[in-house]
Short mmCIF file of C-alpha atoms in Angstrom, two decimals:
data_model
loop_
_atom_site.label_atom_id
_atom_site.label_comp_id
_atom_site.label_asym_id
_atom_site.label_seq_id
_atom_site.Cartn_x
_atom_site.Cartn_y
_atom_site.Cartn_z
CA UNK M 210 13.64 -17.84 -20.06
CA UNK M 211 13.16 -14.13 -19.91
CA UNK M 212 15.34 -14.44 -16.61
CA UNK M 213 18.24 -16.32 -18.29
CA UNK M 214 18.43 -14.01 -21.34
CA UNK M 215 18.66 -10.70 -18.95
CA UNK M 216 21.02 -12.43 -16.65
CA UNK M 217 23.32 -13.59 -19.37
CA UNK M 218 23.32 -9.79 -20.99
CA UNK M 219 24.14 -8.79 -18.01
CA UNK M 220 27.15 -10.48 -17.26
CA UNK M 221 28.37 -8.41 -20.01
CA UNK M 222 28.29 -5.32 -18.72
CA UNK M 223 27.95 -5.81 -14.55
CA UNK M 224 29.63 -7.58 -11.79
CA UNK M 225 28.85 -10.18 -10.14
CA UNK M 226 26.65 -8.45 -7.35
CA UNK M 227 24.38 -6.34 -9.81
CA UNK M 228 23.40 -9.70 -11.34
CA UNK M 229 22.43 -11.42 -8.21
CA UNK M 230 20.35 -8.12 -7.52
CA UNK M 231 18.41 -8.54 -10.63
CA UNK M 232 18.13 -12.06 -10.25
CA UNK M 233 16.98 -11.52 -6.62
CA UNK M 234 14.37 -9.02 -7.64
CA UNK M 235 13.14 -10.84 -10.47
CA UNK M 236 12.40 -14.28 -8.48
CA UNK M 237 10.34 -12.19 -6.00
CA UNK M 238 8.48 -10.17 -8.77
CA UNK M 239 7.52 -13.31 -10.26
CA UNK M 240 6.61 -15.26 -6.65
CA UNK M 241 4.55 -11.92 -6.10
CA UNK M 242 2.37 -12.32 -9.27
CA UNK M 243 1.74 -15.90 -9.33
CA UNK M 244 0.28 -15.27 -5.46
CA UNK M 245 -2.09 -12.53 -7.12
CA UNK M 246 -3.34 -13.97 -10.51
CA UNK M 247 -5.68 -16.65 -8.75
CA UNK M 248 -7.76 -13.54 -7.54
CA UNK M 249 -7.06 -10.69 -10.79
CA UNK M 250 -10.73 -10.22 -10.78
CA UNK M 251 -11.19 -9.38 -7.64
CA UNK M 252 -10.93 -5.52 -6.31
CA UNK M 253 -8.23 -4.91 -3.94
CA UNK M 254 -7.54 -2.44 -1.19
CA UNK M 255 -4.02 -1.84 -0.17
CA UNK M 256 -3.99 -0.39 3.95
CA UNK M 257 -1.24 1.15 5.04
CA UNK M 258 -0.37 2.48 8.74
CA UNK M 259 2.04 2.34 11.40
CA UNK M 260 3.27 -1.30 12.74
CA UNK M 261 3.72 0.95 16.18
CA UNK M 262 0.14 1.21 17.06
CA UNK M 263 -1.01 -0.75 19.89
CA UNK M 264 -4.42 -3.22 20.02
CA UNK M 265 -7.26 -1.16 22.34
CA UNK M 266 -6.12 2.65 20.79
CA UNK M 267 -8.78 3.75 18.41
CA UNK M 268 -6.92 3.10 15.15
CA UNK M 269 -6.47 -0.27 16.36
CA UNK M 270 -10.06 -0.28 16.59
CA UNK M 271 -11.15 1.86 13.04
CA UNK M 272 -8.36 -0.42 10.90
CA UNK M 273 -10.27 -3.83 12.03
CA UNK M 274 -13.52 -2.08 11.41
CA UNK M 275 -11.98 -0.85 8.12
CA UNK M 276 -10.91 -4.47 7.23
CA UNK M 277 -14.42 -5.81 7.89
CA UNK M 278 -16.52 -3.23 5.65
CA UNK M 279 -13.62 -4.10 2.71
CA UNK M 280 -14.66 -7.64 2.99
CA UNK M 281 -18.51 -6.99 3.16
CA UNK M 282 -18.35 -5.23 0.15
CA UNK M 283 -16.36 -7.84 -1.63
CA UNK M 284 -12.91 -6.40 -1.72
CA UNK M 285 -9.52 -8.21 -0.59
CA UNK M 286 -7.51 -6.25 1.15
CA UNK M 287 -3.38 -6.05 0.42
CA UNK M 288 -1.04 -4.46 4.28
CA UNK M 289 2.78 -4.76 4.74
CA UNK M 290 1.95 -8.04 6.57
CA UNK M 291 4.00 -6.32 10.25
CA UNK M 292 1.69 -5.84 13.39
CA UNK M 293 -0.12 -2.67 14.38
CA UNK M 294 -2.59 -0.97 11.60
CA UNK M 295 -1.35 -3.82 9.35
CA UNK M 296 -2.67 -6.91 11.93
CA UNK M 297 -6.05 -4.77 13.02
CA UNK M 298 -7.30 -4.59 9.57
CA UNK M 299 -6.65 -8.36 8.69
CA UNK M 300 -8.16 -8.95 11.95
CA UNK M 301 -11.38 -7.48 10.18
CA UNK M 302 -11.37 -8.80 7.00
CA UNK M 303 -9.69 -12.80 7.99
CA UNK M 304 -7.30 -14.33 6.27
CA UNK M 305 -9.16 -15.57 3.18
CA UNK M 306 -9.40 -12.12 2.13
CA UNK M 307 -6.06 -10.75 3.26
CA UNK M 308 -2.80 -10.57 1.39
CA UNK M 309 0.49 -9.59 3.59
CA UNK M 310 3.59 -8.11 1.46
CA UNK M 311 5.99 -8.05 3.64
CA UNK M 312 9.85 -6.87 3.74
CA UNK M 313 12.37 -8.06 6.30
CA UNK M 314 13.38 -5.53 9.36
CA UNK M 315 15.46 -5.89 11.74
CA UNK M 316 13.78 -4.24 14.19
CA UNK M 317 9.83 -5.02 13.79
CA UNK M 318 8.65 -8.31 14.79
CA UNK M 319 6.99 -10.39 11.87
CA UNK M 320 7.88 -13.40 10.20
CA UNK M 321 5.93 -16.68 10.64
CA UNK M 322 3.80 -15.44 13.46
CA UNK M 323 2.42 -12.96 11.13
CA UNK M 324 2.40 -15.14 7.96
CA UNK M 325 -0.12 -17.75 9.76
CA UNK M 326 -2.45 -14.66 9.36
CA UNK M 327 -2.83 -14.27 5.58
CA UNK M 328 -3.78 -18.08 4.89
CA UNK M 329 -0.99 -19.14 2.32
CA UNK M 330 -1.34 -15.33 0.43
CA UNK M 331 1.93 -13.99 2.13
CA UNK M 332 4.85 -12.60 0.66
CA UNK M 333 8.29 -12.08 2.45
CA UNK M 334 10.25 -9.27 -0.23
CA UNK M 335 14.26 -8.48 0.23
CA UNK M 336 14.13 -5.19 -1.20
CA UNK M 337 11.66 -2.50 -0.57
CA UNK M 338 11.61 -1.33 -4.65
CA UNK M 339 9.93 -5.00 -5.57
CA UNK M 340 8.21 -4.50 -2.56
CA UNK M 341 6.32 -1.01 -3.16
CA UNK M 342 5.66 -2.29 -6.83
CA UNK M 343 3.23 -4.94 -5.75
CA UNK M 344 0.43 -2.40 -4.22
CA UNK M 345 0.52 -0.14 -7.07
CA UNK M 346 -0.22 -3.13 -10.15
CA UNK M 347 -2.61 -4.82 -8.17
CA UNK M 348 -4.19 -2.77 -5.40
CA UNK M 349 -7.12 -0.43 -7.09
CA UNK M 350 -7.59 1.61 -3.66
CA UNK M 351 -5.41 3.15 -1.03
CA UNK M 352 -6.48 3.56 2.61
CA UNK M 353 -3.78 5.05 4.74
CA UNK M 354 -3.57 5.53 8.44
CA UNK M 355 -1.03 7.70 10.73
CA UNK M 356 2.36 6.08 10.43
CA UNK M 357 6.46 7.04 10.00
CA UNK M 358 8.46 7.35 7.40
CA UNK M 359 7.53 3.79 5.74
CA UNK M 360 3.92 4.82 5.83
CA UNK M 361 4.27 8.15 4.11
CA UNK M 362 6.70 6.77 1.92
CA UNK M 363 3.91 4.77 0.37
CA UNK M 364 1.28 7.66 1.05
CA UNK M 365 3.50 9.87 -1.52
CA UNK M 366 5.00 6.84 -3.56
CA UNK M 367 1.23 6.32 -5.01
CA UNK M 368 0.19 10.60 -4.64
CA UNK M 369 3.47 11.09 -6.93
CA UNK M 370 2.59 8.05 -9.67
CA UNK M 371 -1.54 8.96 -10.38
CA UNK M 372 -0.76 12.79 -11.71
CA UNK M 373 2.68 12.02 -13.53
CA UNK M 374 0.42 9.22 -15.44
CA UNK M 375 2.63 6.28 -14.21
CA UNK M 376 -0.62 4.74 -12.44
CA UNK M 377 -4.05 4.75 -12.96
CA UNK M 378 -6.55 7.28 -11.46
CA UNK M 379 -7.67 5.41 -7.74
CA UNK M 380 -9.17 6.68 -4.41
CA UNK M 381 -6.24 7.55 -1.50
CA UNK M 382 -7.87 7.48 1.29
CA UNK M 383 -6.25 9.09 4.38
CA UNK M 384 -8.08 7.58 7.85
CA UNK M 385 -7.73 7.59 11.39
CA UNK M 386 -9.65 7.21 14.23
CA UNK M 387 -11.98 9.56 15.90
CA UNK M 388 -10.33 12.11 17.28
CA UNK M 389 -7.06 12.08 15.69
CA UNK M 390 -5.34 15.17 14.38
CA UNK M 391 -2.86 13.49 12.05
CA UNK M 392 -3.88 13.94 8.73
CA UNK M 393 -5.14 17.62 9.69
CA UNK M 394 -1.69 18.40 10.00
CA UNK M 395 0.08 16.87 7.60
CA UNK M 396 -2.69 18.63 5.36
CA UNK M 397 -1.57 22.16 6.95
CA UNK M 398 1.92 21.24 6.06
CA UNK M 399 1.04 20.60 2.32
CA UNK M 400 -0.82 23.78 2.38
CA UNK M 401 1.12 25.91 4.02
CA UNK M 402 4.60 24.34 2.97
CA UNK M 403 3.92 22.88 -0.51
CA UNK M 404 0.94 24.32 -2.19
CA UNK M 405 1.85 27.98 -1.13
CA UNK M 406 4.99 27.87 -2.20
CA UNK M 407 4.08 26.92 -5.97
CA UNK M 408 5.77 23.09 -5.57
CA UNK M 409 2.38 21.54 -5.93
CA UNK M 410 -0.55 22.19 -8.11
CA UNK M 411 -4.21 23.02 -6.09
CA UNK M 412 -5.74 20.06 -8.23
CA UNK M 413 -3.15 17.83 -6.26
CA UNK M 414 -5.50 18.23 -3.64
CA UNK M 415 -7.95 16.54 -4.90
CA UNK M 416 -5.82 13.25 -5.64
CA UNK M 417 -6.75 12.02 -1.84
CA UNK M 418 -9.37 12.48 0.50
CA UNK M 419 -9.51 12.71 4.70
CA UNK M 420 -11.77 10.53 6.25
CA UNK M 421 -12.73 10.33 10.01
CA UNK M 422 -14.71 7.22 9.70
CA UNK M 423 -14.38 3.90 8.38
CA UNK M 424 -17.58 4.38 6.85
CA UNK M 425 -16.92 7.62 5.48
CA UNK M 426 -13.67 5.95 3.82
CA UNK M 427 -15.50 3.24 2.06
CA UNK M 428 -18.66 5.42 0.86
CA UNK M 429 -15.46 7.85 -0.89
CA UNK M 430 -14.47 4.68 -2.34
CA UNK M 431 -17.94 3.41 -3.56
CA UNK M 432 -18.58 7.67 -4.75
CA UNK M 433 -15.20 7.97 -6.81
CA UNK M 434 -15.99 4.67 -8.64
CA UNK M 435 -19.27 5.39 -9.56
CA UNK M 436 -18.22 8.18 -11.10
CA UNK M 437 -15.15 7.38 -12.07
CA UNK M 438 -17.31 4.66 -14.59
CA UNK M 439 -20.21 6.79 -15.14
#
């Protein structure tokens, strides 16, 4: 009904290709949440990381260990449903606790092959704004791995919502393998090239949190919500 009514106000005042964009992102909105509500009380984890990274590097290996300690401790975990990162940690946690959210590319493989691996809790978005909505209402922890563009687009979408009060206060995680230099340089560039030049706060800095273990990534998770309810 609600979809009707905003359609038919909207024929008003748009053409005919604004309408079928709300329609569009309204049926997958809707398809999203009714995957979800069968498992509301259950904590989620959303993982984010590069679909590039190849099985036997040791991200490949640190996202299915990630993936595996989510799952012992009870927790579902929510990736972009692609290969790389987003395969290695629902190789660790199996598909009865995995959720894929995924968005079609033209150039990443995906599709059914990867939607066998989320037993039935897949979903296949059109636009990347219906997409990125999904983590943020149901996810209630971030872990994020080296990645592009799309990976750091989610890093900042959630590090820009928590301190402008448009989501609730959660862990962001920031992981990758042993080794790895990533995150220590992405954290000089928001140092050196953000918070010294007065466009972010230095409590911003505390809004995520570098691990170099799995283990160290799920303890911060397990330490900021004991707290967090104390």
């Amino acid at each position: 009904e609600m979809l009707t009514s905003i359609i038919r106000m909207g024929r008003e005042h748009t053409d005919r290709s604004d309408v079928k964009i709300v329609n569009s992102a309204l049926k997958e909105l809707r398809h999203a949440f009714g995957v979800f509500a069968p498992y509301g009380d259950v904590p989620k984890c959303a993982v984010f990381g590069s679909a590039r990274t190849k099985p036997g590097t040791e991200a490949y290996r640190t996202a299915r260990e990630v993936g595996s300690l989510l799952v012992d401790a009870d927790w579902m975990v929510m990736t972009g449903g692609g290969p790389g990162i987003m395969t290695a940690v629902v190789e660790g946690a199996g598909p009865e606790a995995s959720f894929g959210v995924s968005i079609v590319l033209p150039f990443e493989p995906g599709g059914a092959e990867h939607a066998a691996l989320f037993d039935g809790k897949s979903i296949n978005f059109r636009y990347f704004f219906s997409r990125k909505l999904t983590p943020t209402k149901e996810a209630s922890r971030y872990i994020v791995f080296p990645g592009g563009f799309g990976t750091l687009d989610e890093a900042y979408e959630v590090l820009t919502l928590i301190p402008t009060g448009k989501a609730s206060m959660i862990p962001v995680v920031l992981l990758e393998g042993a080794g790895g230099a990533y995150w220590e340089q992405w954290q000089r560039f928001t140092m050196d090239g953000l918070l010294a030049r007065g466009m972010i706060s230095p409590e911003d800095l505390n809004l995520y949190h570098i691990a170099h273990t799995p283990r160290d990534a799920a303890e911060h998770i397990v330490r900021f919500y004991r707290v967090y309810h104390s």
